[in-house]
């Protein structure tokens, strides 16, 4: 009697089997759950195919974890040395992220609300331990820990989470600091998936921007994530004379028309050193509070359809 490999797959689920899922009434989420269950039931003798199955299973699991997150994902990205970490530090009003880092120490860092002050390191598949957690007392301590981890374990680290209780901004936003997208193939491979999955993309550029690579990256994000928000921050405004700023901002705004929802000329360093001292950064904060925060629910509810739909289209 002949058997087909599909004979061993699970039968369709009953309605109640989806109730425990985040957004379990979403048809795309249900199809993703069915795909995950099928992948769990399979096993292939060919090592390359089996490795692909396991990778897909890990990705499906990661998507469900992403759906369960309550905060809007605000990914800070852009070219190398554009001042992304300084922008994040300015948002938080403290020097959390190491600035002026070298390629050998840079990591993906996510800052979000948590019940206690903890630093959680997630390692890539195949590395032991899979994760480690430790407490911290102050921002300066986090700065040193991140730099030390980057120096010792950069290639093994998938992400560092910094859990920070009591910060109003982090109650609705998870800030993600990415490596520069034009510095190395490895950094691009790490940053690009985070950029593509962002609810809100904050693209940071030096005064010379936008370069062609910036425009191509933003156009690509728009195509993959048409409902995501794109905010452009032209950094290092402190290098300009006061009477130059309006003209420079108008030029950047015109060049980014159609790819960015809003454009701001900022000095993240000035604002970090003296909160609200930089007019551009003050306008950026106001935009996030007045335009992004009211769309919080809409952004979160679009996320499951987008993430599950992309997985099923590409892998199933």
Coordinates of C-alpha atoms in Angstrom, one line a residue:
X1 CA 0.0 0.0 0.0
X2 CA 1.4 3.4 -1.0
X3 CA 1.7 6.2 1.4
X4 CA 2.2 9.9 0.7
X5 CA 4.2 12.1 3.1
X6 CA 1.0 14.2 3.7
X7 CA -0.7 11.2 5.3
X8 CA 1.1 12.0 8.5
X9 CA -0.1 15.6 8.7
X10 CA -2.5 16.7 11.4
X11 CA -6.2 17.0 10.5
X12 CA -7.8 20.5 10.4
X13 CA -8.3 22.2 13.7
X14 CA -11.5 22.8 15.4
X15 CA -12.6 26.4 16.0
X16 CA -11.6 26.4 19.6
X17 CA -8.1 25.4 18.8
X18 CA -7.3 29.0 17.7
X19 CA -8.7 30.7 20.8
X20 CA -5.3 30.8 22.6
X21 CA -3.5 32.5 19.7
X22 CA -2.8 36.2 19.6
X23 CA -5.4 37.6 17.2
X24 CA -6.8 34.1 16.8
X25 CA -9.8 35.3 14.9
X26 CA -7.5 36.6 12.0
X27 CA -7.6 34.2 9.0
X28 CA -3.9 34.8 8.3
X29 CA -3.0 34.0 11.9
X30 CA -4.9 30.8 11.7
X31 CA -3.3 29.7 8.5
X32 CA 0.1 30.5 10.0
X33 CA -0.8 28.3 13.0
X34 CA -1.8 25.5 10.6
X35 CA 1.5 25.8 8.8
X36 CA 3.4 25.7 12.1
X37 CA 1.6 22.6 13.1
X38 CA 2.3 20.9 9.8
X39 CA 6.0 21.8 10.0
X40 CA 6.2 20.4 13.5
X41 CA 4.7 17.1 12.3
X42 CA 7.3 16.7 9.4
X43 CA 10.8 15.4 9.4
X44 CA 13.1 15.1 6.3
X45 CA 16.0 12.7 5.9
X46 CA 17.8 15.2 3.6
X47 CA 19.9 17.4 6.0
X48 CA 19.5 20.6 3.9
X49 CA 15.7 20.2 3.6
X50 CA 15.4 19.4 7.3
X51 CA 17.5 22.5 8.2
X52 CA 15.2 24.6 6.1
X53 CA 12.1 23.1 7.9
X54 CA 13.6 23.9 11.3
X55 CA 14.5 27.4 10.2
X56 CA 10.9 28.0 9.0
X57 CA 9.6 26.6 12.3
X58 CA 11.8 29.0 14.3
X59 CA 10.6 31.9 12.1
X60 CA 6.9 31.0 12.6
X61 CA 7.5 30.9 16.3
X62 CA 9.2 34.3 16.2
X63 CA 6.3 35.8 14.3
X64 CA 3.8 34.6 17.0
X65 CA 6.1 36.2 19.7
X66 CA 6.1 39.4 17.6
X67 CA 2.3 39.4 17.4
X68 CA 2.1 39.1 21.2
X69 CA 4.1 42.3 21.8
X70 CA 2.0 45.2 23.0
X71 CA 4.3 48.0 22.1
X72 CA 4.6 49.6 18.6
X73 CA 8.0 48.6 17.1
X74 CA 9.9 51.8 16.3
X75 CA 13.1 50.7 14.4
X76 CA 15.9 53.3 14.2
X77 CA 17.9 52.5 11.1
X78 CA 20.0 54.2 8.5
X79 CA 23.6 54.4 7.4
X80 CA 26.7 53.7 9.5
X81 CA 27.7 56.6 11.8
X82 CA 24.5 58.6 11.2
X83 CA 23.9 59.0 14.9
X84 CA 21.2 56.3 15.4
X85 CA 22.3 55.5 19.0
X86 CA 22.5 59.1 19.9
X87 CA 18.9 59.6 18.6
X88 CA 17.7 56.7 20.9
X89 CA 19.6 58.2 23.9
X90 CA 18.0 61.6 23.2
X91 CA 14.5 60.0 23.2
X92 CA 15.2 58.4 26.6
X93 CA 17.1 61.4 28.1
X94 CA 20.0 59.2 29.2
X95 CA 23.1 57.6 27.6
X96 CA 21.9 54.0 27.3
X97 CA 23.4 53.1 23.9
X98 CA 27.1 53.2 23.3
X99 CA 28.0 55.9 20.8
X100 CA 30.9 56.1 18.3
X101 CA 31.2 52.3 18.4
X102 CA 33.4 50.2 16.1
X103 CA 32.1 47.5 13.8
X104 CA 33.5 44.8 16.1
X105 CA 31.2 45.8 19.0
X106 CA 27.9 46.8 17.5
X107 CA 24.8 44.8 18.3
X108 CA 21.1 44.9 17.8
X109 CA 19.6 46.5 20.9
X110 CA 15.9 46.7 21.9
X111 CA 14.7 49.0 24.8
X112 CA 11.3 48.3 26.1
X113 CA 9.1 48.5 29.2
X114 CA 9.6 45.8 31.8
X115 CA 8.7 44.9 35.4
X116 CA 12.3 45.4 36.6
X117 CA 15.6 46.7 35.3
X118 CA 17.1 43.8 33.4
X119 CA 19.4 43.2 30.5
X120 CA 18.4 40.1 28.5
X121 CA 20.8 38.7 25.9
X122 CA 19.4 36.3 23.2
X123 CA 22.0 34.2 21.4
X124 CA 21.8 32.8 17.9
X125 CA 20.7 29.2 17.2
X126 CA 23.5 26.8 17.8
X127 CA 25.1 28.8 20.6
X128 CA 25.1 27.9 24.3
X129 CA 23.6 29.3 26.4
X130 CA 20.6 30.3 24.4
X131 CA 20.1 33.4 26.6
X132 CA 21.3 35.1 29.7
X133 CA 19.7 37.6 32.0
X134 CA 21.2 40.0 34.5
X135 CA 20.0 43.0 36.5
X136 CA 21.4 46.5 36.2
X137 CA 21.2 49.6 38.4
X138 CA 21.7 52.6 36.0
X139 CA 22.0 53.6 32.4
X140 CA 25.7 53.9 32.6
X141 CA 26.0 50.3 33.7
X142 CA 23.9 49.2 30.6
X143 CA 26.2 51.2 28.3
X144 CA 29.3 49.3 29.6
X145 CA 27.6 45.9 29.6
X146 CA 26.5 46.3 25.9
X147 CA 29.9 47.3 24.8
X148 CA 31.5 44.4 26.7
X149 CA 29.1 41.9 25.3
X150 CA 29.7 43.2 21.8
X151 CA 33.5 42.9 22.2
X152 CA 33.3 39.3 23.4
X153 CA 30.3 37.8 21.7
X154 CA 29.1 40.0 18.9
X155 CA 28.8 37.2 16.2
X156 CA 26.9 35.0 18.7
X157 CA 24.4 37.6 19.8
X158 CA 21.0 37.8 18.1
X159 CA 19.7 40.7 20.2
X160 CA 20.1 42.5 23.5
X161 CA 16.9 43.5 25.3
X162 CA 17.1 46.3 27.9
X163 CA 14.0 46.2 30.1
X164 CA 13.3 49.6 31.7
X165 CA 10.3 50.2 34.0
X166 CA 8.7 53.5 34.6
X167 CA 9.4 55.3 31.3
X168 CA 6.2 56.7 29.8
X169 CA 7.5 56.6 26.2
X170 CA 8.3 52.9 26.5
X171 CA 4.8 52.0 27.6
X172 CA 3.7 52.2 24.0
X173 CA 7.0 52.0 22.0
X174 CA 9.8 49.5 21.8
X175 CA 12.9 51.2 20.5
X176 CA 15.2 49.1 18.4
X177 CA 18.8 50.2 17.6
X178 CA 20.2 48.5 14.4
X179 CA 23.7 48.3 12.9
X180 CA 24.4 50.5 9.9
X181 CA 22.9 49.2 6.7
X182 CA 25.9 50.1 4.5
X183 CA 28.9 49.0 6.6
X184 CA 29.1 45.2 6.0
X185 CA 27.2 42.3 4.5
X186 CA 26.8 40.8 8.0
X187 CA 25.3 44.0 9.4
X188 CA 22.9 44.4 6.5
X189 CA 21.7 40.9 6.9
X190 CA 21.0 41.6 10.6
X191 CA 19.3 44.9 10.2
X192 CA 17.2 44.4 7.1
X193 CA 14.6 42.0 8.6
X194 CA 14.1 44.3 11.5
X195 CA 13.6 47.3 9.1
X196 CA 11.1 45.3 7.1
X197 CA 9.0 44.3 10.1
X198 CA 8.9 47.8 11.7
X199 CA 5.6 49.4 12.6
X200 CA 7.3 52.7 12.4
X201 CA 10.7 53.2 10.7
X202 CA 12.8 56.1 11.9
X203 CA 15.5 56.6 9.2
X204 CA 18.5 58.6 10.4
X205 CA 20.8 60.3 8.0
X206 CA 23.8 62.6 8.1
X207 CA 23.6 66.0 6.6
X208 CA 24.8 64.7 3.2
X209 CA 21.7 62.5 2.9
X210 CA 19.5 61.3 1.5
X211 CA 21.9 59.2 -0.6
X212 CA 20.7 56.9 -3.4
X213 CA 20.9 54.0 -1.0
X214 CA 18.7 55.8 1.5
X215 CA 16.0 56.4 -1.1
X216 CA 16.2 52.8 -2.4
X217 CA 15.8 51.4 1.2
X218 CA 12.9 53.6 2.0
X219 CA 11.1 52.8 -1.3
X220 CA 11.7 49.1 -0.6
X221 CA 10.1 49.5 2.9
X222 CA 7.1 51.3 1.4
X223 CA 6.6 48.5 -1.1
X224 CA 6.8 45.7 1.5
X225 CA 5.0 47.5 4.3
X226 CA 2.6 50.1 2.7
X227 CA 0.8 50.8 6.0
X228 CA 4.0 51.3 8.0
X229 CA 5.0 54.8 8.9
X230 CA 8.3 56.3 7.7
X231 CA 9.9 59.2 9.6
X232 CA 13.2 60.7 8.4
X233 CA 15.6 62.5 10.8
X234 CA 18.5 64.4 9.3
X235 CA 21.0 64.5 12.1
X236 CA 23.9 66.8 13.0
X237 CA 22.0 70.1 12.6
X238 CA 24.4 71.6 15.1
X239 CA 27.0 71.7 12.3
X240 CA 24.8 74.3 10.5
X241 CA 24.5 78.0 11.1
X242 CA 21.1 79.0 12.4
X243 CA 20.1 80.8 9.1
X244 CA 21.0 77.7 7.0
X245 CA 18.6 75.3 8.7
X246 CA 15.3 76.3 7.1
X247 CA 16.8 76.0 3.6
X248 CA 18.5 72.7 4.3
X249 CA 15.3 71.2 5.9
X250 CA 13.2 72.3 2.9
X251 CA 15.7 70.7 0.5
X252 CA 15.7 67.4 2.4
X253 CA 11.9 67.4 2.6
X254 CA 11.6 67.8 -1.1
X255 CA 14.1 65.1 -1.9
X256 CA 12.2 62.7 0.5
X257 CA 8.8 63.5 -0.8
X258 CA 6.8 60.4 -1.4
X259 CA 8.9 58.1 0.7
X260 CA 8.8 59.7 4.1
X261 CA 5.7 60.8 6.0
X262 CA 7.6 63.5 7.8
X263 CA 11.1 64.9 7.8
X264 CA 12.9 66.6 10.7
X265 CA 16.3 68.3 10.9
X266 CA 17.7 67.5 14.3
X267 CA 20.7 67.6 16.5
X268 CA 20.3 64.5 18.7
X269 CA 23.5 65.3 20.6
X270 CA 22.3 68.8 21.6
X271 CA 19.0 67.4 22.7
X272 CA 20.7 64.6 24.7
X273 CA 22.9 67.1 26.5
X274 CA 20.0 69.5 27.3
X275 CA 16.6 68.0 26.8
X276 CA 14.2 70.0 24.5
X277 CA 17.1 72.3 23.6
X278 CA 16.9 71.3 19.9
X279 CA 13.8 72.6 18.1
X280 CA 13.9 69.8 15.4
X281 CA 14.0 67.1 18.0
X282 CA 11.2 68.7 19.9
X283 CA 9.1 68.7 16.7
X284 CA 10.0 65.0 16.2
X285 CA 8.8 64.1 19.7
X286 CA 5.6 66.0 19.1
X287 CA 5.0 64.2 15.8
X288 CA 5.3 60.8 17.4
X289 CA 3.0 61.8 20.3
X290 CA 0.4 63.5 18.1
X291 CA 0.5 61.4 14.9
X292 CA 1.9 57.9 15.8
X293 CA 0.5 57.4 19.3
X294 CA -3.2 57.9 18.2
X295 CA -2.6 55.2 15.5
X296 CA -1.2 52.8 18.1
X297 CA -4.2 50.4 17.9
X298 CA -4.3 50.4 14.1
X299 CA -0.6 49.7 13.8
X300 CA -0.8 46.7 16.2
X301 CA -3.8 45.2 14.5
X302 CA -2.3 45.4 11.0
X303 CA 0.8 43.6 12.2
X304 CA -0.6 40.0 12.4
X305 CA -2.0 40.1 8.8
X306 CA 1.2 41.6 7.4
X307 CA 3.7 39.2 9.2
X308 CA 1.6 36.0 8.8
X309 CA 0.8 36.9 5.1
X310 CA 4.5 37.5 4.3
X311 CA 5.5 34.2 5.8
X312 CA 2.8 32.2 4.0
X313 CA 3.5 33.9 0.7
X314 CA 7.3 33.3 0.8
X315 CA 7.5 29.9 2.5
X316 CA 4.2 28.0 2.2

